[in-house]
Amino acid sequence: MVTGTHAVLPILYAKRDVPVTAARLAKAYGPRADLIRRHGPEPMQLKFDLGLEELDEQHIHPDVALLPPELRLVIVAYACSVEQGVMRVEWGSAELRDDRYLVWHHHEPLLPPARPRVA
């Protein structure tokens, strides 16, 4: 969802109750990965420059390429299962490492939805 100068990206990161710091994308490519790399925060650790060419802009998913460069990304990461429902929800900003793990620059918990009472 894009609203103003921000995009909100929901990510299901686990089907069990684990911390958001364990969040990892299923694939290192595609629209989610491109969105995080292009509109997420600058990496905290600089990459070792071997003089190799980086991925060209033409390799970015076409839908992500349509977004304005100044757009900032907010990730809403959640752990959820059919049996237990929503166990954790956090929001913040993260960069994507080469091994598909998210490195959180900032994250805060959001309250999960109230569970219905059984009568």
Short mmCIF file of C-alpha atoms in Angstrom, two decimals, residues 8-109:
data_model
loop_
_atom_site.label_atom_id
_atom_site.label_comp_id
_atom_site.label_asym_id
_atom_site.label_seq_id
_atom_site.Cartn_x
_atom_site.Cartn_y
_atom_site.Cartn_z
CA VAL A 8 3.63 -0.18 3.76
CA LEU A 9 4.79 -3.74 3.11
CA PRO A 10 3.28 -6.58 5.19
CA ILE A 11 5.51 -9.64 5.52
CA LEU A 12 4.56 -12.97 7.09
CA TYR A 13 7.94 -13.96 8.53
CA ALA A 14 7.08 -17.04 10.60
CA LYS A 15 4.34 -19.51 11.41
CA ARG A 16 5.58 -19.89 14.99
CA ASP A 17 6.32 -17.46 17.81
CA VAL A 18 9.86 -16.24 17.04
CA PRO A 19 11.33 -12.74 17.29
CA VAL A 20 11.12 -10.41 14.31
CA THR A 21 14.93 -10.38 14.22
CA ALA A 22 14.66 -13.88 12.72
CA ALA A 23 12.69 -12.51 9.73
CA ARG A 24 13.91 -13.74 6.37
CA LEU A 25 12.42 -13.42 2.90
CA ALA A 26 11.61 -16.60 1.01
CA LYS A 27 13.35 -15.28 -2.14
CA ALA A 28 16.26 -12.89 -2.68
CA TYR A 29 14.60 -11.50 -5.81
CA GLY A 30 11.20 -10.25 -6.89
CA PRO A 31 9.05 -7.28 -5.96
CA ARG A 32 9.42 -7.55 -2.15
CA ALA A 33 13.20 -7.81 -2.27
CA ASP A 34 13.44 -5.01 -4.85
CA LEU A 35 11.14 -2.79 -2.78
CA ILE A 36 13.24 -3.28 0.37
CA ARG A 37 16.55 -2.75 -1.44
CA ARG A 38 15.36 0.31 -3.33
CA HIS A 39 13.20 2.05 -0.72
CA GLY A 40 14.44 0.69 2.59
CA PRO A 41 17.14 2.33 4.72
CA GLU A 42 20.74 2.64 3.61
CA PRO A 43 22.78 -0.41 4.68
CA MET A 44 24.46 0.00 8.06
CA GLN A 45 27.56 -1.84 6.89
CA LEU A 46 29.20 -0.85 3.64
CA LYS A 47 29.69 -3.59 1.07
CA PHE A 48 33.19 -4.63 0.13
CA ASP A 49 33.78 -3.14 -3.32
CA LEU A 50 35.37 -5.64 -5.69
CA GLY A 51 34.88 -3.36 -8.67
CA LEU A 52 32.04 -5.50 -10.00
CA GLU A 53 29.00 -3.91 -11.54
CA GLU A 54 25.88 -3.72 -9.37
CA LEU A 55 22.50 -4.80 -10.70
CA ASP A 56 21.24 -2.33 -13.26
CA GLU A 57 17.97 -0.50 -12.74
CA GLN A 58 16.45 -2.54 -15.61
CA HIS A 59 16.65 -5.65 -13.40
CA ILE A 60 14.28 -4.12 -10.84
CA HIS A 61 10.74 -5.48 -10.89
CA PRO A 62 8.69 -3.26 -13.27
CA ASP A 63 6.08 -2.42 -10.61
CA VAL A 64 8.78 -1.26 -8.17
CA ALA A 65 10.45 0.80 -10.90
CA LEU A 66 7.23 2.85 -11.21
CA LEU A 67 7.51 4.11 -7.63
CA PRO A 68 9.12 7.50 -6.99
CA PRO A 69 12.71 7.28 -5.66
CA GLU A 70 11.91 9.40 -2.58
CA LEU A 71 9.34 6.84 -1.34
CA ARG A 72 10.19 5.43 2.12
CA LEU A 73 9.32 1.89 3.11
CA VAL A 74 7.63 0.77 6.34
CA ILE A 75 7.64 -2.98 6.95
CA VAL A 76 4.91 -4.63 9.02
CA ALA A 77 6.27 -8.07 9.90
CA TYR A 78 4.06 -10.63 11.59
CA ALA A 79 4.21 -14.20 12.89
CA CYS A 80 0.94 -16.03 12.37
CA SER A 81 -0.45 -19.55 12.10
CA VAL A 82 -3.88 -21.06 11.53
CA GLU A 83 -3.79 -22.75 14.92
CA GLN A 84 -2.52 -19.83 17.03
CA GLY A 85 -3.56 -16.79 15.02
CA VAL A 86 -1.37 -13.70 15.09
CA MET A 87 1.41 -14.15 17.64
CA ARG A 88 3.63 -11.14 16.93
CA VAL A 89 3.31 -7.97 14.87
CA GLU A 90 6.07 -5.38 14.56
CA TRP A 91 6.65 -2.43 12.31
CA GLY A 92 9.81 -0.60 11.36
CA SER A 93 12.53 -0.23 8.76
CA ALA A 94 14.98 -2.88 7.68
CA GLU A 95 17.55 -3.55 5.03
CA LEU A 96 17.83 -6.85 3.17
CA ARG A 97 21.07 -8.80 3.47
CA ASP A 98 22.34 -11.06 0.68
CA ASP A 99 21.30 -14.13 2.71
CA ARG A 100 17.67 -12.82 2.69
CA TYR A 101 17.62 -11.91 6.41
CA LEU A 102 16.27 -8.51 7.37
CA VAL A 103 18.55 -6.25 9.39
CA TRP A 104 16.29 -4.00 11.42
CA HIS A 105 17.34 -0.37 11.83
CA HIS A 106 14.28 0.26 13.96
CA HIS A 107 11.32 -1.89 14.97
CA GLU A 108 8.52 -1.64 17.49
CA PRO A 109 5.81 -4.12 18.48
#
